[in-house]
Short mmCIF file of C-alpha atoms in Angstrom, two decimals:
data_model
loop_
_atom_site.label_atom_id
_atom_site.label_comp_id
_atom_site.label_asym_id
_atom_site.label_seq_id
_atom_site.Cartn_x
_atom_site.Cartn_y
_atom_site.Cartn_z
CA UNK A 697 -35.93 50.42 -76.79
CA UNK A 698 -32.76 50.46 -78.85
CA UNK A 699 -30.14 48.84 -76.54
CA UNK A 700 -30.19 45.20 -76.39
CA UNK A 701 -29.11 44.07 -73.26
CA UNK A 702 -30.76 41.96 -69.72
CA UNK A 703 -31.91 45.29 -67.93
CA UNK A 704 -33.39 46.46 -71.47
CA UNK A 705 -35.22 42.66 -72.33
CA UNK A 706 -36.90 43.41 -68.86
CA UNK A 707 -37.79 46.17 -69.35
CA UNK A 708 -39.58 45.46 -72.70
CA UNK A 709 -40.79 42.49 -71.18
CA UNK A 710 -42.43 44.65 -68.66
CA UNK A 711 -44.06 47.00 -70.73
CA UNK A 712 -45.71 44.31 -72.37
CA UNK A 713 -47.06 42.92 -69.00
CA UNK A 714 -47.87 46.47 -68.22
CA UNK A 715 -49.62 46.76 -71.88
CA UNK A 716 -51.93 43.86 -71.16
CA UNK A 717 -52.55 43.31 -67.64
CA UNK A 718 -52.14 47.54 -66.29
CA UNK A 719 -49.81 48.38 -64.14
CA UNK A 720 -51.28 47.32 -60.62
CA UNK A 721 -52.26 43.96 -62.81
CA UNK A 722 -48.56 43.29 -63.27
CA UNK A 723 -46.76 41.25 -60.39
CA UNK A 724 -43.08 41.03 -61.03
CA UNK A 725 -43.56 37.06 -61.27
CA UNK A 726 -45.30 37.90 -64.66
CA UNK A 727 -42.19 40.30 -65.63
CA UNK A 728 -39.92 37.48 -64.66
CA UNK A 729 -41.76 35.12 -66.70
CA UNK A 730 -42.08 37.32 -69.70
CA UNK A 731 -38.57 38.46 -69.37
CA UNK A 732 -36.85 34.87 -68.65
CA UNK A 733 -34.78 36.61 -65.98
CA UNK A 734 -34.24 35.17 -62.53
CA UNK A 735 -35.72 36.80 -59.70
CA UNK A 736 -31.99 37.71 -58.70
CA UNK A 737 -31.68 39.46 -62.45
CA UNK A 738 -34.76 41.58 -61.65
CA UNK A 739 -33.58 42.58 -58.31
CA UNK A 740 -30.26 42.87 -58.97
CA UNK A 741 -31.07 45.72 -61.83
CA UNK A 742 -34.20 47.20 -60.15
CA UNK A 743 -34.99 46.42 -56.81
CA UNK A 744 -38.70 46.13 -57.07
CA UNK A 745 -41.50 46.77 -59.15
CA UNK A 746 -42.17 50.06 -58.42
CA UNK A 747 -38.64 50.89 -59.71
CA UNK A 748 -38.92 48.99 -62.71
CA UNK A 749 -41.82 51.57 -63.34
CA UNK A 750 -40.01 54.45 -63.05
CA UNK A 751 -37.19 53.09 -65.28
CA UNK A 752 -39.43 52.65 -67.56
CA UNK A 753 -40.68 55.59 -67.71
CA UNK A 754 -37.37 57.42 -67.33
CA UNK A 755 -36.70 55.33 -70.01
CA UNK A 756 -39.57 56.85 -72.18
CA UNK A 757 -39.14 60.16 -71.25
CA UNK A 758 -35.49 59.97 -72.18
CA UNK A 759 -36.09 58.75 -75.85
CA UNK A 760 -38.38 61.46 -76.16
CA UNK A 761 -36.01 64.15 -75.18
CA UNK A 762 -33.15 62.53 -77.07
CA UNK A 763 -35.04 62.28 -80.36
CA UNK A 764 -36.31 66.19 -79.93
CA UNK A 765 -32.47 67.24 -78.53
CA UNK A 766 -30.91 65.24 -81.82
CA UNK A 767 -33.18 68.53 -83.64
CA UNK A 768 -32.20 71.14 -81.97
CA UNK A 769 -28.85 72.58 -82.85
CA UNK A 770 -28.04 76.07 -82.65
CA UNK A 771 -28.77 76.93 -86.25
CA UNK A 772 -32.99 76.20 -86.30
CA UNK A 773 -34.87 79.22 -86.70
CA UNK A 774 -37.67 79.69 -84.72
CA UNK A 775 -40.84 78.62 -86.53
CA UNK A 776 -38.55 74.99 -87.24
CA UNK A 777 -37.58 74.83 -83.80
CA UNK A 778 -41.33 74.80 -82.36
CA UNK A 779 -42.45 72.54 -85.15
CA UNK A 780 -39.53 69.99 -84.07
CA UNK A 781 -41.36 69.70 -80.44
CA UNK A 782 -44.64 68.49 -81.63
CA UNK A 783 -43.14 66.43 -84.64
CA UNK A 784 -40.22 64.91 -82.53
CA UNK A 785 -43.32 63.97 -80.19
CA UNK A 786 -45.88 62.52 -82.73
CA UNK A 787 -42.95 60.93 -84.14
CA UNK A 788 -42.00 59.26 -80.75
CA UNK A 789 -45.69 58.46 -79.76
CA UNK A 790 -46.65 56.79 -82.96
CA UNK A 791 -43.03 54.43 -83.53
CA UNK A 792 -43.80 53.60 -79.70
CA UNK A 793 -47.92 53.47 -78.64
CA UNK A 794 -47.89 51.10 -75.74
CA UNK A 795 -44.61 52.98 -74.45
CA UNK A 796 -46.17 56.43 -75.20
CA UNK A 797 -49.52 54.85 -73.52
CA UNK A 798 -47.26 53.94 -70.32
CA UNK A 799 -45.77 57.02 -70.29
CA UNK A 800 -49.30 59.42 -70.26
CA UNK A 801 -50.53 57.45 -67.57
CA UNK A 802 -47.93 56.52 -64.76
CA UNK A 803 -46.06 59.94 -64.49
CA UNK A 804 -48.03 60.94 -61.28
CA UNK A 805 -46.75 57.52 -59.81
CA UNK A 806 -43.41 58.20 -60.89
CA UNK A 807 -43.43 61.29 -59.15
CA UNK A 808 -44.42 60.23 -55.70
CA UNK A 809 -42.42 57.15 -56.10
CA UNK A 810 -38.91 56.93 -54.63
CA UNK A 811 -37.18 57.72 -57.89
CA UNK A 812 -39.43 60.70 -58.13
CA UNK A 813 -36.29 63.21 -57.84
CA UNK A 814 -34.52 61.46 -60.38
CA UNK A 815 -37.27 62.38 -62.67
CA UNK A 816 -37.22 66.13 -61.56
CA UNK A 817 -33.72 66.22 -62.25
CA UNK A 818 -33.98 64.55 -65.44
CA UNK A 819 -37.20 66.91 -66.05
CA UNK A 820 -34.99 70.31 -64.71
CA UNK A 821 -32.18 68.97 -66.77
CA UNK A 822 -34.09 68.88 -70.39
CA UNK A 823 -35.64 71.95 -69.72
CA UNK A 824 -32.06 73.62 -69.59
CA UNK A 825 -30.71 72.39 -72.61
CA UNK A 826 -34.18 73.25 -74.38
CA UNK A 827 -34.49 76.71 -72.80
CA UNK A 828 -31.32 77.62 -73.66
CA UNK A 829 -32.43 77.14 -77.31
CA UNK A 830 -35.72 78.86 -77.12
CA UNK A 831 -34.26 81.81 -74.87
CA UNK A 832 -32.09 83.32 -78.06
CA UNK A 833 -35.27 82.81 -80.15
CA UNK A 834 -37.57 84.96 -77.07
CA UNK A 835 -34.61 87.39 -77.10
CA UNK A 836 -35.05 87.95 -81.03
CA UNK A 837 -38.82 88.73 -80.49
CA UNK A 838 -39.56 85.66 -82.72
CA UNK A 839 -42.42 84.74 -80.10
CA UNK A 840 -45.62 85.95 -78.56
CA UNK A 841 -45.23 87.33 -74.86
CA UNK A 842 -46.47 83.79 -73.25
CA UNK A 843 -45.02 83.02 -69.42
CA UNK A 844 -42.18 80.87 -69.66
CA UNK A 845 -44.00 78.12 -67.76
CA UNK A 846 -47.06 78.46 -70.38
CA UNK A 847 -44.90 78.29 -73.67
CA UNK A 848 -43.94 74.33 -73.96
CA UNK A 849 -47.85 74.01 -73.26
CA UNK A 850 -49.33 75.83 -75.71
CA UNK A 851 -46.94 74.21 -77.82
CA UNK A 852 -46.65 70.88 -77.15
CA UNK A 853 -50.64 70.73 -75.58
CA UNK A 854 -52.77 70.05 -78.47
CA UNK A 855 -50.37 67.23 -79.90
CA UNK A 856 -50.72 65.65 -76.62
CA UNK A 857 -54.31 65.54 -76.42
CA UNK A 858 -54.55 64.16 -79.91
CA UNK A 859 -52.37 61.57 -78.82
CA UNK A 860 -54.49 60.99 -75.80
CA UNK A 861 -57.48 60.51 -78.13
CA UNK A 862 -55.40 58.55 -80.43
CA UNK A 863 -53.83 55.96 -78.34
CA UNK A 864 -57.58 55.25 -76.50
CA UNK A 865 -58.66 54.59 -80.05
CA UNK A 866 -61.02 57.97 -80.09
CA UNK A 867 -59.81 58.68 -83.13
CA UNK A 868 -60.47 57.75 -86.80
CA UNK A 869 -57.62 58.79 -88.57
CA UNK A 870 -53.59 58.09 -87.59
CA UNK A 871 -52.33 60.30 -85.48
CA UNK A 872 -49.72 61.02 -88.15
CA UNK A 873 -51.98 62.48 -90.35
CA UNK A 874 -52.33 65.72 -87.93
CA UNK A 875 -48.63 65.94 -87.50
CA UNK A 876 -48.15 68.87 -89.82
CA UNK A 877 -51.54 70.70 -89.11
CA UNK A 878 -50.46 70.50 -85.17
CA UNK A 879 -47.20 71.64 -85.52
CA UNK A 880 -48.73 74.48 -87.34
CA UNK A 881 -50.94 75.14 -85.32
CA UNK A 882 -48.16 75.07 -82.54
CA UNK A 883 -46.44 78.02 -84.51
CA UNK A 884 -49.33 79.96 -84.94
CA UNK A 885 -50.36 79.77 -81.57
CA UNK A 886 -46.54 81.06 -80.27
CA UNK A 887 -45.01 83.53 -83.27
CA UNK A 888 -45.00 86.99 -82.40
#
C-alpha cells in the first residue's frame, strides 16, 4: 500500500492480522492493537470489520487494475497488450503475496457484503476502460473468435491458478519464473 496515511496504517495493520490469524480469526480489537488506532479511528474510517474487508480488498483490486491500466495506452499492439494482463498480474501478486492471498480468498464475501455494489461498480468500471482497449484489437481480427465474457479468462486463467498454487506453497519454483511462459501461453491461447 503506497499511501501513508491512518486509514492506510489500518489497513496494513489489518492485513497482517488477517495474514496470521484468517479473516473470521481477526476481531477488530487485534486490528486496533496492531494498528495503534483508537477504536473511534477504526470506526470513524470504516465502520466495522466487515468494511474494513472490503476496503481492503477494493484496495487490492484497485492496485491491480491501476498497475495493468498504467500499460495500456492506445498505442500496444495486440500480442503486448494480452501479455501486459498476466505480467501486470504476476507482477502485482508476487511484490504483494499476503495481499494477493487476501484478495483470492475473500472476494465472495466482498460480494455479499454491504459494499458488494461498490465492487461491481468498481468491477463494471475496469472492464470499460479495458474493453475499450481490447475492442479496436477484436475489430482488427488480431484475436480468436472467444465470447467476450470468456476472453479475460482464458487469458488471465492459467496465471491465476499458478498463483493459487504458488501462494499455498504448491509450488517449487517462484512464481516469477513462469511469467513469460504464461503470458505466452496467454497469446497463444487468444491470437487469431
Amino acid at each position: 500500500m503506497a499511501r501513508s496515511s491512518r486509514k492506510q496504517e489500518i489497513l496494513q495493520a489489518a492485513l497482517a492480522c488477517f495474514t496470521e490469524s484468517g479473516v473470521d480469526g481477526t476481531t477488530i480489537e487485534m486490528i486496533r492493537d496492531r494498528s495503534g488506532a483508537s477504536i473511534g479511528s477504526l470506526y470513524h474510517h470504516f465502520g466495522n470489520r466487515e468494511r474494513i474487508i472490503a476496503a481492503l480488498y477494493l484496495e487490492g483490486i484497485g492496485e491491480y487494475a491501476a498497475l495493468l491500466e498504467a500499460g495500456l495506452i492506445d498505442t500496444l499492439d495486440a500480442e503486448a497488450c494480452v501479455k501486459l494482463f498476466v505480467t501486470s498480474y504476476i507482477d502485482w501478486v508476487v511484490a504483494n503475496p499476503d495481499w494477493a492471498r487476501f484478495v483470492l480468498h475473500n472476494r465472495g464475501r466482498v460480494e455479499a457484503g454491504e459494499l458488494g455494489d461498490q465492487l461491481r461498480e468498481v468491477n463494471r468500471s475496469h472492464g470499460e476502460r479495458i474493453g475499450a482497449v481490447l475492442r479496436r484489437h477484436r475489430e482488427a481480427g488480431a484475436f480468436k473468435a472467444i465470447p467476450g465474457e470468456c476472453f479475460v479468462s482464458v487469458v488471465i486463467g492459467p496465471a491465476q491458478d499458478m498463483a493459487r498454487n504458488w501462494l499455498a506453497g504448491r509450488s517449487k519454483r517462484p512464481l516469477a519464473d513462469h511469467r513469460d511462459l504464461l503470458a505466452q501461453i496467454a497469446w497463444d491461447s487468444v491470437r487469431a
